[in-house]
Amino acid sequence: MIHEQLERKIAEFLHAESAITYSSCWSANTGLFPVLAGAGDVVISDALNHASIIDGCRAIAKDAVRDIYRHADMADLARVLDKHADKPGKIIVTDGVFSMEGDLAPLPDIVRLAKSHNALVVVDDSHGVGVVGPSGRGTVEHYGLLERVDIHTGTLGKALGGGAGGYVAGPRVVIDSLIQRSRPHLFSNAVPPSVAAAALEAIRILEKEPERAGTLRAKAELFRKTLKSKGIAPLEGEGAIVPVVVGESVKSKAISQDLLAGGLLATSFSFPVVPEGAARIRFQVSQSHSEADLNWAAQLIADTFHKHGATGGHA
Ligand SMILES: *Cc1c(COP(=O)(O)O)cnc(C)c1O
């Protein structure tokens, strides 16, 4: 069956024992934590984790606990781990590439703290797989931690191009429990077979042509540089997400609409998706963009920001 082939391929690709697919990574995350966190356990989440992780944490049993550490703040993570030293099970969860900032989680430190506090690490690498890492295996590969991270979640709908689908990969015992108990798996449709086949092929292509991830990163890097040369300062990062902070929500939305009218689709994000007063436009570089496309886009962006009197990331 195509789903089994896909699940075997995902597990192999991420150096995990086993994997399970869902209709989306949203479903994967909301289906994982209620199964993973047993009575008395604690799930510890980065403050800027994706909404689906937050909802997954909210869905854990009443006798399990959830807590938050400040974004990428390892002293704070250590503090929260110490606070829960008495809990039988501790689970740390983080985005690999943060979806609104574009920065990478400090995974080496997270893994080190997890080992010293006997905690599991879950990484949602929805924006990392296919983009980051020498062969596109994501943030975990970027840091050389493929064998050290316990559980991976991710989407098949971003760099892997299928438009839908998500997965959890990890130890067989975890995946077997999800098959038995994970509610979105039991009570909701699977990834459509056509999408599963497309995702399987996307991973095979990436395995055959691992340099694709590097080309994409080089394009994103070129785009960042070109923006900077035109006076626009995107948030720093290593993935294909290039956010530029505008500030005011109304202005950010107006710029995004003008960009669309000019032929460039880039979404504006404002409160509550990002903090109040930090509205931003998120550009996403794709493998199919040419150097000319990126230059054209950067010029349109600079002109549009200028027209709106926006500083383009500069304070
Ligand atoms: C996009 C995203 C998701 C949701 O993925 P879907 O497959 O669209 O549900 C989950 N986690 C992170 C970190 C994301 O960026």
mmCIF file of C-alpha atoms and ligand atoms in Angstrom:
data_model
loop_
_atom_site.group_PDB
_atom_site.id
_atom_site.type_symbol
_atom_site.label_atom_id
_atom_site.label_comp_id
_atom_site.label_asym_id
_atom_site.label_seq_id
_atom_site.Cartn_x
_atom_site.Cartn_y
_atom_site.Cartn_z
ATOM 1 C CA MET A 1 0.000 0.000 0.000
ATOM 2 C CA ILE A 2 1.228 3.445 -0.903
ATOM 3 C CA HIS A 3 0.869 4.782 2.685
ATOM 4 C CA GLU A 4 3.046 1.987 4.051
ATOM 5 C CA GLN A 5 5.677 2.651 1.394
ATOM 6 C CA LEU A 6 5.597 6.346 2.264
ATOM 7 C CA GLU A 7 5.848 5.674 5.996
ATOM 8 C CA ARG A 8 8.805 3.318 5.487
ATOM 9 C CA LYS A 9 10.475 5.922 3.293
ATOM 10 C CA ILE A 10 9.943 8.741 5.835
ATOM 11 C CA ALA A 11 11.385 6.568 8.625
ATOM 12 C CA GLU A 12 14.407 5.635 6.506
ATOM 13 C CA PHE A 13 14.914 9.243 5.373
ATOM 14 C CA LEU A 14 14.987 10.529 8.970
ATOM 15 C CA HIS A 15 16.962 7.546 10.330
ATOM 16 C CA ALA A 16 14.008 6.589 12.539
ATOM 17 C CA GLU A 17 12.662 3.091 13.292
ATOM 18 C CA SER A 18 9.140 3.758 12.139
ATOM 19 C CA ALA A 19 6.717 6.437 10.975
ATOM 20 C CA ILE A 20 3.006 7.155 10.696
ATOM 21 C CA THR A 21 1.311 9.588 8.322
ATOM 22 C CA TYR A 22 -1.627 11.911 8.963
ATOM 23 C CA SER A 23 -3.728 14.154 6.749
ATOM 24 C CA SER A 24 -1.609 17.120 7.946
ATOM 25 C CA CYS A 25 1.133 18.013 10.395
ATOM 26 C CA TRP A 26 -1.604 19.785 12.349
ATOM 27 C CA SER A 27 -3.207 16.376 12.869
ATOM 28 C CA ALA A 28 0.165 14.770 13.587
ATOM 29 C CA ASN A 29 0.941 17.250 16.371
ATOM 30 C CA THR A 30 -2.513 17.209 17.914
ATOM 31 C CA GLY A 31 -2.505 13.402 17.725
ATOM 32 C CA LEU A 32 0.959 12.891 19.205
ATOM 33 C CA PHE A 33 1.092 14.635 22.587
ATOM 34 C CA PRO A 34 -2.056 13.158 24.173
ATOM 35 C CA VAL A 35 -0.585 9.693 23.485
ATOM 36 C CA LEU A 36 2.991 10.557 24.449
ATOM 37 C CA ALA A 37 2.268 12.328 27.752
ATOM 38 C CA GLY A 38 1.047 9.846 30.356
ATOM 39 C CA ALA A 39 -0.210 10.480 33.893
ATOM 40 C CA GLY A 40 2.028 12.925 35.752
ATOM 41 C CA ASP A 41 4.297 13.596 32.750
ATOM 42 C CA VAL A 42 5.214 17.088 31.565
ATOM 43 C CA VAL A 43 5.418 18.523 28.033
ATOM 44 C CA ILE A 44 7.777 21.512 27.829
ATOM 45 C CA SER A 45 7.277 23.757 24.798
ATOM 46 C CA ASP A 46 9.181 26.698 23.257
ATOM 47 C CA ALA A 47 7.124 29.897 23.604
ATOM 48 C CA LEU A 48 7.110 30.440 19.827
ATOM 49 C CA ASN A 49 6.176 26.894 18.814
ATOM 50 C CA HIS A 50 3.641 26.416 16.035
ATOM 51 C CA ALA A 51 -0.082 26.627 16.919
ATOM 52 C CA SER A 52 -0.556 22.906 16.198
ATOM 53 C CA ILE A 53 1.997 22.050 18.905
ATOM 54 C CA ILE A 54 0.206 24.386 21.310
ATOM 55 C CA ASP A 55 -3.100 22.656 20.556
ATOM 56 C CA GLY A 56 -1.421 19.250 20.894
ATOM 57 C CA CYS A 57 -0.139 20.262 24.338
ATOM 58 C CA ARG A 58 -3.590 21.533 25.308
ATOM 59 C CA ALA A 59 -5.070 18.149 24.438
ATOM 60 C CA ILE A 60 -2.957 16.101 26.869
ATOM 61 C CA ALA A 61 -4.679 14.265 29.725
ATOM 62 C CA LYS A 62 -5.744 16.279 32.778
ATOM 63 C CA ASP A 63 -3.233 14.462 34.981
ATOM 64 C CA ALA A 64 -0.324 15.485 32.698
ATOM 65 C CA VAL A 65 1.254 18.942 32.842
ATOM 66 C CA ARG A 66 2.420 21.443 30.222
ATOM 67 C CA ASP A 67 4.935 24.219 30.618
ATOM 68 C CA ILE A 68 6.702 26.784 28.424
ATOM 69 C CA TYR A 69 10.274 28.091 28.158
ATOM 70 C CA ARG A 70 11.232 31.446 26.644
ATOM 71 C CA HIS A 71 11.980 31.230 22.936
ATOM 72 C CA ALA A 72 15.312 29.438 22.350
ATOM 73 C CA ASP A 73 16.411 30.397 25.895
ATOM 74 C CA MET A 74 18.456 27.470 27.215
ATOM 75 C CA ALA A 75 18.842 28.876 30.738
ATOM 76 C CA ASP A 76 15.060 29.065 30.913
ATOM 77 C CA LEU A 77 14.671 25.528 29.528
ATOM 78 C CA ALA A 78 17.082 24.281 32.237
ATOM 79 C CA ARG A 79 15.011 26.133 34.862
ATOM 80 C CA VAL A 80 11.759 24.536 33.637
ATOM 81 C CA LEU A 81 13.377 21.071 33.490
ATOM 82 C CA ASP A 82 14.619 21.484 37.088
ATOM 83 C CA LYS A 83 11.171 22.594 38.193
ATOM 84 C CA HIS A 84 9.742 19.315 36.862
ATOM 85 C CA ALA A 85 12.557 17.054 38.065
ATOM 86 C CA ASP A 86 10.028 14.890 39.942
ATOM 87 C CA LYS A 87 7.896 14.093 36.869
ATOM 88 C CA PRO A 88 8.104 10.486 35.611
ATOM 89 C CA GLY A 89 8.264 11.545 31.947
ATOM 90 C CA LYS A 90 9.571 14.803 30.467
ATOM 91 C CA ILE A 91 9.074 15.756 26.823
ATOM 92 C CA ILE A 92 10.698 18.819 25.234
ATOM 93 C CA VAL A 93 9.139 20.010 21.973
ATOM 94 C CA THR A 94 10.404 22.605 19.532
ATOM 95 C CA ASP A 95 9.984 23.767 15.955
ATOM 96 C CA GLY A 96 13.159 23.023 13.931
ATOM 97 C CA VAL A 97 12.868 26.203 11.849
ATOM 98 C CA PHE A 98 10.524 28.690 13.546
ATOM 99 C CA SER A 99 7.739 29.467 11.135
ATOM 100 C CA MET A 100 7.322 33.185 11.845
ATOM 101 C CA GLU A 101 10.960 34.086 12.576
ATOM 102 C CA GLY A 102 12.874 31.768 10.261
ATOM 103 C CA ASP A 103 15.498 31.005 12.938
ATOM 104 C CA LEU A 104 16.715 27.495 13.850
ATOM 105 C CA ALA A 105 16.142 25.927 17.267
ATOM 106 C CA PRO A 106 19.378 25.521 19.275
ATOM 107 C CA LEU A 107 19.082 21.741 18.996
ATOM 108 C CA PRO A 108 22.568 20.753 20.248
ATOM 109 C CA ASP A 109 21.870 22.500 23.572
ATOM 110 C CA ILE A 110 18.312 21.183 23.739
ATOM 111 C CA VAL A 111 19.533 17.599 23.180
ATOM 112 C CA ARG A 112 22.304 18.032 25.767
ATOM 113 C CA LEU A 113 19.850 19.370 28.379
ATOM 114 C CA ALA A 114 17.389 16.600 27.511
ATOM 115 C CA LYS A 115 20.021 13.902 28.092
ATOM 116 C CA SER A 116 21.111 15.367 31.415
ATOM 117 C CA HIS A 117 17.479 15.648 32.589
ATOM 118 C CA ASN A 118 16.343 12.347 31.116
ATOM 119 C CA ALA A 119 13.839 14.016 28.784
ATOM 120 C CA LEU A 120 12.621 13.120 25.287
ATOM 121 C CA VAL A 121 13.052 15.578 22.406
ATOM 122 C CA VAL A 122 10.365 16.110 19.762
ATOM 123 C CA VAL A 123 11.259 18.302 16.769
ATOM 124 C CA ASP A 124 8.593 19.593 14.365
ATOM 125 C CA ASP A 125 10.662 20.331 11.287
ATOM 126 C CA SER A 126 7.882 21.358 8.926
ATOM 127 C CA HIS A 127 9.956 24.232 7.575
ATOM 128 C CA GLY A 128 13.304 22.429 7.810
ATOM 129 C CA VAL A 129 12.900 19.164 5.887
ATOM 130 C CA GLY A 130 13.706 19.610 2.213
ATOM 131 C CA VAL A 131 15.510 22.876 2.928
ATOM 132 C CA VAL A 132 18.022 22.676 5.777
ATOM 133 C CA GLY A 133 20.817 20.130 6.288
ATOM 134 C CA PRO A 134 23.463 18.840 3.847
ATOM 135 C CA SER A 135 20.974 16.469 2.175
ATOM 136 C CA GLY A 136 17.731 18.253 3.080
ATOM 137 C CA ARG A 137 16.903 16.053 6.079
ATOM 138 C CA GLY A 138 16.250 19.197 8.063
ATOM 139 C CA THR A 139 17.424 21.061 11.136
ATOM 140 C CA VAL A 140 18.231 17.811 12.913
ATOM 141 C CA GLU A 141 20.622 16.817 10.111
ATOM 142 C CA HIS A 142 22.041 20.372 9.990
ATOM 143 C CA TYR A 143 23.264 19.840 13.563
ATOM 144 C CA GLY A 144 24.341 16.203 12.994
ATOM 145 C CA LEU A 145 21.706 14.932 15.444
ATOM 146 C CA LEU A 146 19.699 12.480 13.317
ATOM 147 C CA GLU A 147 20.377 9.617 15.750
ATOM 148 C CA ARG A 148 19.975 11.785 18.867
ATOM 149 C CA VAL A 149 16.530 13.364 18.452
ATOM 150 C CA ASP A 150 13.798 11.018 19.680
ATOM 151 C CA ILE A 151 10.736 11.990 17.659
ATOM 152 C CA HIS A 152 10.272 13.946 14.420
ATOM 153 C CA THR A 153 7.064 15.515 13.190
ATOM 154 C CA GLY A 154 6.642 17.409 9.951
ATOM 155 C CA THR A 155 4.500 18.284 6.977
ATOM 156 C CA LEU A 156 4.458 16.858 3.471
ATOM 157 C CA GLY A 157 2.851 20.072 2.276
ATOM 158 C CA LYS A 158 5.776 22.529 2.287
ATOM 159 C CA ALA A 159 9.161 21.775 0.711
ATOM 160 C CA LEU A 160 8.050 18.220 -0.068
ATOM 161 C CA GLY A 161 5.473 19.764 -2.305
ATOM 162 C CA GLY A 162 2.461 17.509 -1.875
ATOM 163 C CA GLY A 163 0.249 20.319 -0.601
ATOM 164 C CA ALA A 164 -0.987 18.192 2.293
ATOM 165 C CA GLY A 165 -0.022 15.415 4.681
ATOM 166 C CA GLY A 166 2.008 15.125 7.858
ATOM 167 C CA TYR A 167 3.943 12.515 9.802
ATOM 168 C CA VAL A 168 5.454 11.421 13.080
ATOM 169 C CA ALA A 169 8.691 9.394 12.895
ATOM 170 C CA GLY A 170 10.458 7.797 15.842
ATOM 171 C CA PRO A 171 10.845 4.612 17.905
ATOM 172 C CA ARG A 172 8.598 1.727 16.856
ATOM 173 C CA VAL A 173 6.983 1.581 20.306
ATOM 174 C CA VAL A 174 5.828 5.212 19.967
ATOM 175 C CA ILE A 175 4.512 4.764 16.425
ATOM 176 C CA ASP A 176 2.702 1.546 17.423
ATOM 177 C CA SER A 177 0.983 3.421 20.276
ATOM 178 C CA LEU A 178 -0.068 6.159 17.856
ATOM 179 C CA ILE A 179 -1.560 3.558 15.510
ATOM 180 C CA GLN A 180 -3.617 2.231 18.452
ATOM 181 C CA ARG A 181 -4.518 5.459 20.237
ATOM 182 C CA SER A 182 -3.909 8.622 18.208
ATOM 183 C CA ARG A 183 -7.324 10.186 17.612
ATOM 184 C CA PRO A 184 -6.743 11.971 14.274
ATOM 185 C CA HIS A 185 -5.329 8.677 12.958
ATOM 186 C CA LEU A 186 -8.286 6.634 14.216
ATOM 187 C CA PHE A 187 -11.136 9.028 13.477
ATOM 188 C CA SER A 188 -10.091 11.048 10.439
ATOM 189 C CA ASN A 189 -9.187 10.328 6.838
ATOM 190 C CA ALA A 190 -5.675 9.407 5.773
ATOM 191 C CA VAL A 191 -3.558 11.425 3.328
ATOM 192 C CA PRO A 192 -5.197 10.988 -0.097
ATOM 193 C CA PRO A 193 -3.341 8.203 -1.965
ATOM 194 C CA SER A 194 -2.420 10.556 -4.830
ATOM 195 C CA VAL A 195 -0.792 12.934 -2.362
ATOM 196 C CA ALA A 196 0.965 10.047 -0.605
ATOM 197 C CA ALA A 197 2.395 8.927 -3.954
ATOM 198 C CA ALA A 198 3.549 12.463 -4.769
ATOM 199 C CA ALA A 199 5.204 12.856 -1.361
ATOM 200 C CA LEU A 200 6.945 9.493 -1.717
ATOM 201 C CA GLU A 201 8.303 10.569 -5.094
ATOM 202 C CA ALA A 202 9.389 13.945 -3.668
ATOM 203 C CA ILE A 203 11.482 12.194 -1.004
ATOM 204 C CA ARG A 204 12.956 9.835 -3.615
ATOM 205 C CA ILE A 205 13.925 12.823 -5.766
ATOM 206 C CA LEU A 206 15.540 14.521 -2.778
ATOM 207 C CA GLU A 207 17.458 11.303 -1.996
ATOM 208 C CA LYS A 208 18.707 11.129 -5.570
ATOM 209 C CA GLU A 209 19.466 14.837 -5.796
ATOM 210 C CA PRO A 210 20.396 15.930 -2.268
ATOM 211 C CA GLU A 211 22.072 19.045 -3.670
ATOM 212 C CA ARG A 212 18.587 20.519 -4.237
ATOM 213 C CA ALA A 213 18.437 21.608 -0.585
ATOM 214 C CA GLY A 214 21.734 23.473 -0.942
ATOM 215 C CA THR A 215 20.607 25.203 -4.152
ATOM 216 C CA LEU A 216 17.439 26.344 -2.426
ATOM 217 C CA ARG A 217 19.401 27.712 0.537
ATOM 218 C CA ALA A 218 21.749 29.517 -1.850
ATOM 219 C CA LYS A 219 18.728 31.098 -3.556
ATOM 220 C CA ALA A 220 17.305 32.198 -0.192
ATOM 221 C CA GLU A 221 20.714 33.614 0.733
ATOM 222 C CA LEU A 222 20.903 35.512 -2.565
ATOM 223 C CA PHE A 223 17.398 36.882 -1.974
ATOM 224 C CA ARG A 224 18.370 38.074 1.536
ATOM 225 C CA LYS A 225 21.499 39.748 0.142
ATOM 226 C CA THR A 226 19.602 41.431 -2.677
ATOM 227 C CA LEU A 227 16.976 42.737 -0.255
ATOM 228 C CA LYS A 228 19.718 44.120 2.006
ATOM 229 C CA SER A 229 21.409 45.820 -0.943
ATOM 230 C CA LYS A 230 18.123 47.644 -1.525
ATOM 231 C CA GLY A 231 17.788 48.802 2.081
ATOM 232 C CA ILE A 232 15.409 46.074 3.312
ATOM 233 C CA ALA A 233 16.557 44.095 6.370
ATOM 234 C CA PRO A 234 14.961 40.626 6.682
ATOM 235 C CA LEU A 235 15.184 38.637 9.914
ATOM 236 C CA GLU A 236 18.345 36.504 9.910
ATOM 237 C CA GLY A 237 17.925 32.800 9.247
ATOM 238 C CA GLU A 238 19.169 29.823 7.280
ATOM 239 C CA GLY A 239 15.976 28.449 5.786
ATOM 240 C CA ALA A 240 13.779 29.487 2.881
ATOM 241 C CA ILE A 241 11.534 31.674 5.069
ATOM 242 C CA VAL A 242 12.504 35.309 4.769
ATOM 243 C CA PRO A 243 10.343 37.523 7.011
ATOM 244 C CA VAL A 244 10.547 41.319 6.927
ATOM 245 C CA VAL A 245 9.062 43.093 9.933
ATOM 246 C CA VAL A 246 6.839 46.072 9.085
ATOM 247 C CA GLY A 247 5.435 46.812 12.553
ATOM 248 C CA GLU A 248 1.909 48.144 12.101
ATOM 249 C CA SER A 249 -0.671 45.533 11.018
ATOM 250 C CA VAL A 250 -2.582 47.865 8.678
ATOM 251 C CA LYS A 251 0.563 48.925 6.843
ATOM 252 C CA SER A 252 1.829 45.341 6.595
ATOM 253 C CA LYS A 253 -1.467 44.209 5.053
ATOM 254 C CA ALA A 254 -1.508 47.154 2.603
ATOM 255 C CA ILE A 255 2.037 46.340 1.453
ATOM 256 C CA SER A 256 1.141 42.690 0.985
ATOM 257 C CA GLN A 257 -1.905 43.680 -1.127
ATOM 258 C CA ASP A 258 0.199 46.026 -3.267
ATOM 259 C CA LEU A 259 2.777 43.289 -3.778
ATOM 260 C CA LEU A 260 0.031 40.941 -4.941
ATOM 261 C CA ALA A 261 -1.264 43.584 -7.349
ATOM 262 C CA GLY A 262 2.305 43.803 -8.661
ATOM 263 C CA GLY A 263 2.449 40.052 -9.166
ATOM 264 C CA LEU A 264 4.123 38.867 -5.951
ATOM 265 C CA LEU A 265 2.272 36.663 -3.455
ATOM 266 C CA ALA A 266 3.586 37.177 0.085
ATOM 267 C CA THR A 267 1.394 36.900 3.150
ATOM 268 C CA SER A 268 1.197 39.511 5.884
ATOM 269 C CA PHE A 269 1.058 38.148 9.430
ATOM 270 C CA SER A 270 -0.142 40.204 12.352
ATOM 271 C CA PHE A 271 -1.369 39.774 15.934
ATOM 272 C CA PRO A 272 -2.207 37.198 17.313
ATOM 273 C CA VAL A 273 -0.030 35.119 14.950
ATOM 274 C CA VAL A 274 2.976 37.308 15.839
ATOM 275 C CA PRO A 275 3.382 39.759 18.771
ATOM 276 C CA GLU A 276 1.439 43.033 18.633
ATOM 277 C CA GLY A 277 3.362 45.768 16.771
ATOM 278 C CA ALA A 278 5.587 43.211 15.008
ATOM 279 C CA ALA A 279 3.455 42.542 11.931
ATOM 280 C CA ARG A 280 5.538 41.180 9.099
ATOM 281 C CA ILE A 281 5.494 39.919 5.558
ATOM 282 C CA ARG A 282 6.815 36.427 5.053
ATOM 283 C CA PHE A 283 8.567 35.701 1.789
ATOM 284 C CA GLN A 284 9.254 32.083 0.871
ATOM 285 C CA VAL A 285 11.903 31.265 -1.679
ATOM 286 C CA SER A 286 11.263 28.223 -3.859
ATOM 287 C CA GLN A 287 13.521 25.932 -5.850
ATOM 288 C CA SER A 288 11.732 27.081 -9.004
ATOM 289 C CA HIS A 289 12.711 30.764 -8.587
ATOM 290 C CA SER A 290 15.385 32.017 -10.967
ATOM 291 C CA GLU A 291 17.954 34.647 -10.083
ATOM 292 C CA ALA A 292 15.995 37.073 -12.300
ATOM 293 C CA ASP A 293 12.778 36.288 -10.378
ATOM 294 C CA LEU A 294 14.497 37.027 -7.076
ATOM 295 C CA ASN A 295 15.980 40.311 -8.328
ATOM 296 C CA TRP A 296 12.612 41.366 -9.723
ATOM 297 C CA ALA A 297 10.885 40.510 -6.435
ATOM 298 C CA ALA A 298 13.463 42.348 -4.314
ATOM 299 C CA GLN A 299 13.053 45.492 -6.430
ATOM 300 C CA LEU A 300 9.251 45.356 -6.198
ATOM 301 C CA ILE A 301 9.498 44.847 -2.438
ATOM 302 C CA ALA A 302 11.895 47.781 -1.989
ATOM 303 C CA ASP A 303 9.703 50.061 -4.133
ATOM 304 C CA THR A 304 6.521 49.028 -2.331
ATOM 305 C CA PHE A 305 8.015 49.457 1.142
ATOM 306 C CA HIS A 306 9.282 52.873 0.065
ATOM 307 C CA LYS A 307 5.873 53.891 -1.291
ATOM 308 C CA HIS A 308 4.310 53.060 2.087
ATOM 309 C CA GLY A 309 7.031 54.812 4.047
ATOM 310 C CA ALA A 310 7.909 51.474 5.688
ATOM 311 C CA THR A 311 11.420 51.042 7.031
ATOM 312 C CA GLY A 312 11.680 47.392 5.975
ATOM 313 C CA GLY A 313 13.012 45.812 9.123
ATOM 314 C CA HIS A 314 15.089 48.804 10.223
ATOM 315 C CA ALA A 315 14.191 50.278 13.594
HETATM 316 C C1 LIG B 1 3.021 24.593 8.611
HETATM 317 C C2 LIG B 1 3.366 23.993 9.913
HETATM 318 C C3 LIG B 1 2.565 22.988 10.465
HETATM 319 C C4 LIG B 1 1.268 22.562 9.840
HETATM 320 O O1 LIG B 1 1.467 21.771 8.729
HETATM 321 P P1 LIG B 1 0.175 21.234 7.908
HETATM 322 O O2 LIG B 1 0.654 19.998 7.248
HETATM 323 O O3 LIG B 1 -0.188 22.335 6.966
HETATM 324 O O4 LIG B 1 -0.890 20.997 8.908
HETATM 325 C C5 LIG B 1 2.961 22.407 11.656
HETATM 326 N N1 LIG B 1 4.089 22.791 12.267
HETATM 327 C C6 LIG B 1 4.887 23.759 11.772
HETATM 328 C C7 LIG B 1 6.133 24.129 12.498
HETATM 329 C C8 LIG B 1 4.553 24.395 10.580
HETATM 330 O O5 LIG B 1 5.341 25.353 10.102
#
